Amino acid sequence: MPLSEFSLIERFFARRARRGPQRAVLGIGDDCALIAPAAGEVLAVSTDMLVEGRHFLPNADPLALGHKTLAVNLSDLAAMGAKPRAFTLALALESPREAWLEAFAEGLFALADRYDCELIGGDTTRGPLNLCVTVFGDVPAQAALRRDGARDGDDVWVSGTLGDARAGLGLMRAEWDASLFDERERASLHEALDRPEPRIALGLALRGLAHAALDVSDGLAGDLLHILERSRMRADVDVDAVPRSQALRKLPLDVQRQCALAGGDDYELIFTAPPHARDAILDAGARAQVAVTRIGTITALRHATDEPAITWRDASHAQLSLTLHGFDHFDAN
Amino acid sequence: MPLSEFSLIERFFARRARRGPQRAVLGIGDDCALIAPAAGEVLAVSTDMLVEGRHFLPNADPLALGHKTLAVNLSDLAAMGAKPRAFTLALALESPREAWLEAFAEGLFALADRYDCELIGGDTTRGPLNLCVTVFGDVPAQAALRRDGARDGDDVWVSGTLGDARAGLGLMRAEWDASLFDERERASLHEALDRPEPRIALGLALRGLAHAALDVSDGLAGDLLHILERSRMRADVDVDAVPRSQALRKLPLDVQRQCALAGGDDYELIFTAPPHARDAILDAGARAQVAVTRIGTITALRHATDEPAITWRDASHAQLSLTLHGFDHFDAN
């Protein structure tokens, strides 16, 4: 296919990009975009690459894919307490079909516009479908929600409910019987997988409150461990306190736990904060219109040989021995 | 392959990334990196995606590929007059082989270290080989070399020589007889294709001198037109003045012209500047240790129906009618 087709794509995205307010010093159309953080703040930067067959199925709905491509990147800004500002999009396509591109851009820009996030540059080329976004947000350097700030005695919190995206994937794969769920529940599980909502408002509300935060992309077990490793801490987590949706509760308890503790693609926030901040955290959740739930406690490493780890307990505080399988995205390896 | 292998890759790149001086507020290992431009300046941002089979051959030398992946991005900073600062790398790999990764990282970081450009984040996933870099540089907003600043009467300049990368590709494809060249010439053509040198020093030296600039990735004809379109200008170019290497001159004249005018992957700078700046431009080239050559003149659109375009002339100023074929990267479509 001639390059001119790719120029058309670029113009298509560029035109959409200019609908919103221009927030960059210089946007699409030059060798580089020019951007500066808000006065006194720094830029938070994150890159995610989505690959067909791994992060989404070959026949994925392009509207949902456009949403999710940006959503997983905005989720990284949320986890940092950053305010969305701009993004670049590089995409490789085997054969550009106009209807597909139209729907993809629709999903992408609907989300971008909601968060006032401007497309400032990118690249289009021919190749196996690949979507790479780099996203930029504003945050005061000292207020950024890092992974290394968890302290002894902090509460561990999560937003929303966990495991729904993994349950939605299982539903799509017929790992469980669809008749377990009513129509609304099935829709909510698919929605969790296809259209995750980045917790931007919550991330902003947690500035100055949370000591550490990240977003759940690979599953609670693995992602909380990232906080513990960077902070050199341990955690006790009450498995029964991990918030699960009504739909997820239709599955057997062991499957619920696998989904909620080791399922990925949730894009909820895990964060830690001191007990005296509990009311403020609940208030932040209310303002951000998302439930926030305490699920455990951070504890210091007591001995020289202690390593960062999670101790799973049930509601009676008895220690559980769980074998968790990491989220395997869309392939069976 | 288990995710843990990809974690290993990430740790491998992260370890290399910390060898140099840390220039970001927060580098690899959190949800986002944190970065701020130099005081009073803005960040120049550019993204390029390299795909196997399109931008490089499946059996490409990983050392050269590591160099080129970053070089084509740094070239965009050069074209903006920006000073390299940091980059992110997202890569998809079918099967991570340690020797390949080692060589790729070697080529990548050798160039990054030369320009004091820090790896601040990225993503690794399984998929068809795809390399996506987003690069960041510092530039005072008013000194940025944009595409839209060319003025009536400006000289058109290029750095280095043009067409060598295309000639190197032709050599690799046996489009021409290798025995036309001596060994040193063959090496220089391959080098031009595999290891382009971003013109960072020249870009910095041109701040305040050049009115407009970009880098040659798709060929002089197409890329100069980008300046003309953004600046709403025309250009007269003396085809015989376009600098060609001794190696390129071994090819028939019409092939030389195709390579020099429409060959891509050169990553030299095209820029425009007023005639009174000629001595300063030559001085800038000398300081940056790269030849700079005047090849033409910018002229205003004279009539309402005039469109931005290039008029090709020979040394006697006679107008030439050239049919140029755009650079087709590595496939035959």
XYZ file of C-alpha atoms in Angstrom, chain B:
333
model
C 6.847 -17.622 27.341
C 6.215 -16.598 30.925
C 5.978 -12.948 31.854
C 8.990 -13.397 34.105
C 11.225 -13.471 31.029
C 9.920 -10.074 30.101
C 10.569 -8.828 33.626
C 14.155 -9.946 33.120
C 14.360 -7.899 29.952
C 13.016 -4.886 31.771
C 15.545 -5.296 34.519
C 18.275 -5.679 31.915
C 17.377 -2.379 30.253
C 16.790 -0.674 33.606
C 20.258 -1.645 34.817
C 21.834 -0.255 31.683
C 19.721 2.867 31.962
C 21.202 3.758 35.345
C 24.815 3.677 34.182
C 24.627 7.242 32.948
C 23.791 10.328 34.981
C 20.126 10.432 36.030
C 18.501 13.426 34.422
C 14.844 12.733 35.218
C 13.143 13.619 38.499
C 12.054 9.957 38.638
C 13.202 7.285 36.188
C 12.351 3.640 35.541
C 10.338 1.605 38.034
C 7.190 3.561 38.827
C 3.890 3.988 36.978
C 5.296 7.081 35.297
C 8.645 8.775 34.969
C 8.765 12.403 36.099
C 10.564 14.922 33.931
C 10.789 18.703 33.675
C 12.369 20.782 30.906
C 15.451 22.874 31.636
C 14.600 26.200 33.320
C 12.816 28.534 30.895
C 12.687 25.902 28.149
C 10.077 23.443 26.863
C 10.217 19.755 26.034
C 10.432 18.667 22.404
C 8.696 15.282 22.029
C 8.760 12.859 19.109
C 7.693 9.235 18.560
C 8.891 6.797 15.900
C 7.883 3.186 15.447
C 10.199 0.764 13.624
C 8.713 -2.424 12.218
C 10.549 -5.495 10.990
C 10.270 -5.894 7.234
C 9.450 -2.235 6.751
C 12.189 -0.227 8.471
C 14.743 -3.014 8.812
C 15.262 -6.521 7.508
C 14.367 -9.574 9.600
C 18.050 -10.511 9.931
C 19.229 -6.972 10.750
C 22.329 -6.720 12.936
C 20.896 -5.998 16.431
C 23.808 -3.695 17.339
C 23.099 -1.475 14.329
C 19.351 -1.751 14.971
C 19.764 -0.523 18.552
C 21.694 2.461 17.204
C 19.218 3.233 14.439
C 16.115 2.885 16.638
C 17.327 5.744 18.805
C 19.130 7.644 16.008
C 15.992 8.237 13.940
C 14.307 9.681 17.034
C 17.277 11.848 18.031
C 17.248 13.110 14.448
C 13.804 14.610 15.112
C 15.249 16.469 18.096
C 18.135 17.695 15.921
C 15.636 18.991 13.363
C 13.959 20.970 16.151
C 17.208 22.376 17.553
C 16.568 20.481 20.800
C 19.115 19.028 23.195
C 18.544 15.298 23.932
C 17.329 14.617 27.426
C 15.553 11.286 27.836
C 13.641 8.570 26.011
C 11.176 5.731 26.544
C 11.392 2.402 24.722
C 8.471 0.064 24.072
C 9.357 -3.170 22.371
C 7.445 -6.212 21.225
C 9.481 -9.383 20.700
C 8.410 -12.816 19.533
C 11.107 -14.650 21.464
C 13.641 -12.782 23.572
C 17.126 -14.119 22.850
C 19.739 -12.860 25.255
C 22.500 -12.375 22.677
C 20.166 -10.342 20.466
C 19.019 -8.179 23.382
C 22.569 -7.687 24.598
C 23.687 -6.418 21.182
C 20.564 -4.299 20.684
C 21.034 -2.645 24.084
C 24.730 -2.136 23.348
C 23.966 -0.208 20.160
C 21.116 1.710 21.796
C 22.986 2.797 24.919
C 26.233 3.589 23.098
C 24.340 6.295 21.221
C 22.234 7.319 24.238
C 25.348 7.770 26.374
C 27.078 9.891 23.716
C 24.175 12.306 23.821
C 23.573 12.032 27.576
C 20.037 10.792 26.890
C 18.516 8.747 29.726
C 16.112 5.806 29.357
C 13.272 6.752 31.723
C 10.625 4.132 31.039
C 9.101 1.696 28.656
C 7.190 -1.467 28.071
C 8.075 -4.948 26.878
C 5.600 -7.428 25.504
C 5.433 -10.446 23.276
C 4.494 -9.842 19.653
C 5.873 -9.331 16.163
C 9.133 -7.364 16.475
C 8.271 -3.690 16.942
C 10.405 -0.913 18.391
C 8.734 2.290 19.517
C 10.773 5.124 20.994
C 9.512 8.432 22.356
C 12.301 10.953 22.788
C 12.484 14.157 24.837
C 14.745 17.161 24.372
C 15.152 20.637 25.822
C 14.682 23.737 23.694
C 13.751 27.372 24.371
C 10.280 27.643 22.787
C 11.236 30.678 20.699
C 14.456 29.071 19.385
C 12.823 25.838 18.179
C 13.485 25.123 14.486
C 9.982 24.662 13.139
C 8.805 23.725 9.658
C 6.616 26.774 9.192
C 9.249 29.531 9.348
C 10.732 29.586 5.813
C 10.673 33.078 4.261
C 10.855 34.523 0.761
C 14.507 34.767 -0.310
C 15.839 32.237 2.223
C 18.599 29.924 1.081
C 17.849 26.202 1.220
C 20.640 24.193 2.862
C 21.340 20.532 3.532
C 23.877 18.886 5.824
C 26.230 16.060 4.835
C 25.502 14.197 1.615
C 22.183 12.805 0.433
C 21.329 9.475 -1.165
C 23.911 7.253 0.516
C 21.399 5.307 2.602
C 19.319 4.572 -0.511
C 22.468 3.554 -2.391
C 23.387 1.275 0.528
C 19.950 -0.322 0.352
C 20.369 -0.845 -3.402
C 23.727 -2.433 -2.779
C 22.225 -4.816 -0.243
C 19.431 -5.659 -2.673
C 21.898 -6.072 -5.586
C 20.086 -3.333 -7.528
C 23.540 -2.285 -8.721
C 26.847 -3.963 -9.269
C 28.897 -4.006 -6.051
C 32.109 -3.986 -8.106
C 31.401 -0.352 -9.050
C 32.632 0.563 -5.556
C 35.843 -0.009 -3.698
C 35.658 -1.571 -0.250
C 35.732 1.736 1.601
C 32.885 3.079 -0.516
C 30.773 -0.028 0.047
C 31.372 0.271 3.779
C 30.392 3.944 3.767
C 27.118 3.221 1.952
C 26.216 0.420 4.364
C 27.143 2.688 7.265
C 24.853 5.428 5.957
C 21.938 2.987 5.910
C 22.640 1.152 9.165
C 24.168 3.780 11.423
C 22.833 7.234 10.587
C 24.289 9.990 12.741
C 21.688 12.369 14.200
C 22.795 15.964 13.525
C 22.307 17.100 17.111
C 25.293 19.471 17.232
C 24.232 21.132 13.993
C 20.633 21.525 15.171
C 21.862 23.274 18.326
C 24.236 25.487 16.319
C 21.392 26.537 14.008
C 19.241 27.958 16.834
C 18.681 31.609 16.079
C 20.069 31.213 12.542
C 17.758 28.919 10.591
C 14.179 29.982 9.862
C 12.913 26.438 9.266
C 14.308 22.923 9.474
C 13.462 19.232 9.317
C 15.305 15.965 8.941
C 15.374 13.907 5.743
C 13.640 10.619 6.465
C 11.557 10.115 3.320
C 13.756 11.918 0.777
C 14.621 15.522 -0.060
C 11.742 15.979 -2.496
C 9.033 14.907 -0.079
C 10.562 16.379 3.048
C 11.389 19.806 1.626
C 7.777 19.916 0.474
C 6.713 19.605 4.138
C 8.566 22.850 4.887
C 7.020 24.511 1.823
C 3.498 23.399 2.731
C 3.772 24.504 6.337
C 5.429 27.810 5.345
C 3.216 28.398 2.260
C 6.266 28.907 0.008
C 7.888 27.482 -3.131
C 11.513 26.515 -3.719
C 13.983 26.419 -6.578
C 16.532 23.650 -6.094
C 19.748 23.246 -8.108
C 19.878 19.484 -8.569
C 23.593 19.574 -9.372
C 24.307 21.366 -6.104
C 22.748 18.623 -3.956
C 25.783 17.133 -2.190
C 26.581 13.555 -3.194
C 29.324 11.362 -1.790
C 32.201 10.034 -3.857
C 30.625 6.574 -3.522
C 27.245 7.713 -4.835
C 28.964 9.361 -7.812
C 30.025 5.920 -9.027
C 26.408 5.251 -10.023
C 24.790 6.497 -13.273
C 23.658 10.158 -13.051
C 19.939 9.363 -13.141
C 20.362 6.854 -10.308
C 22.405 9.375 -8.330
C 19.562 11.841 -8.677
C 16.913 9.318 -7.653
C 18.937 8.432 -4.570
C 19.861 12.000 -3.606
C 16.467 13.607 -4.293
C 14.015 10.839 -3.452
C 16.010 8.342 -1.371
C 15.090 8.272 2.300
C 16.701 7.312 5.591
C 19.428 9.968 5.280
C 18.667 11.791 8.548
C 20.504 14.866 7.354
C 18.965 18.267 8.069
C 17.269 20.451 5.452
C 16.985 24.030 6.611
C 16.374 27.530 5.351
C 18.128 30.728 6.416
C 18.443 34.289 5.123
C 21.385 35.063 2.783
C 22.993 37.394 5.355
C 23.456 34.368 7.627
C 25.621 32.434 5.122
C 28.902 32.880 6.946
C 27.297 32.069 10.275
C 25.760 28.902 8.804
C 29.116 27.770 7.414
C 30.616 28.469 10.820
C 27.842 26.449 12.512
C 28.593 23.521 10.198
C 32.310 23.778 10.964
C 31.628 23.754 14.704
C 29.280 20.787 14.325
C 31.858 19.060 12.103
C 29.448 18.454 9.248
C 29.439 19.943 5.761
C 26.537 22.288 4.986
C 25.661 23.057 1.368
C 23.391 25.635 -0.241
C 21.148 23.931 -2.780
C 18.417 26.452 -3.581
C 16.177 29.366 -2.749
C 12.776 29.865 -1.131
C 10.319 31.996 -3.097
C 6.917 33.340 -2.145
C 3.698 32.147 -3.762
C 3.069 34.849 -6.388
C -0.512 34.113 -7.398
C -3.632 33.058 -5.566
C -3.532 29.748 -7.430
C 0.142 29.014 -6.651
C 0.722 25.949 -4.543
C 3.825 25.019 -2.536
C 6.116 23.085 -4.904
C 9.743 22.525 -5.823
C 11.194 23.592 -9.163
C 14.201 21.463 -10.033
C 16.999 23.145 -12.049
C 20.458 22.124 -13.209
C 23.641 24.143 -12.750
C 22.847 26.207 -15.868
C 19.545 27.138 -14.206
C 17.540 25.224 -16.823
C 14.356 23.696 -15.453
C 14.389 19.900 -15.220
C 11.399 17.608 -15.446
C 12.160 14.811 -12.992
C 10.041 11.789 -12.200
C 11.002 10.840 -8.666
C 10.060 7.644 -6.946
C 9.538 7.963 -3.196
C 11.615 5.866 -0.877
C 9.868 2.553 -0.340
C 11.732 1.454 2.785
C 12.261 -2.288 2.618
C 9.390 -3.618 0.612
C 8.517 -3.474 -3.018
C 5.008 -1.992 -2.925
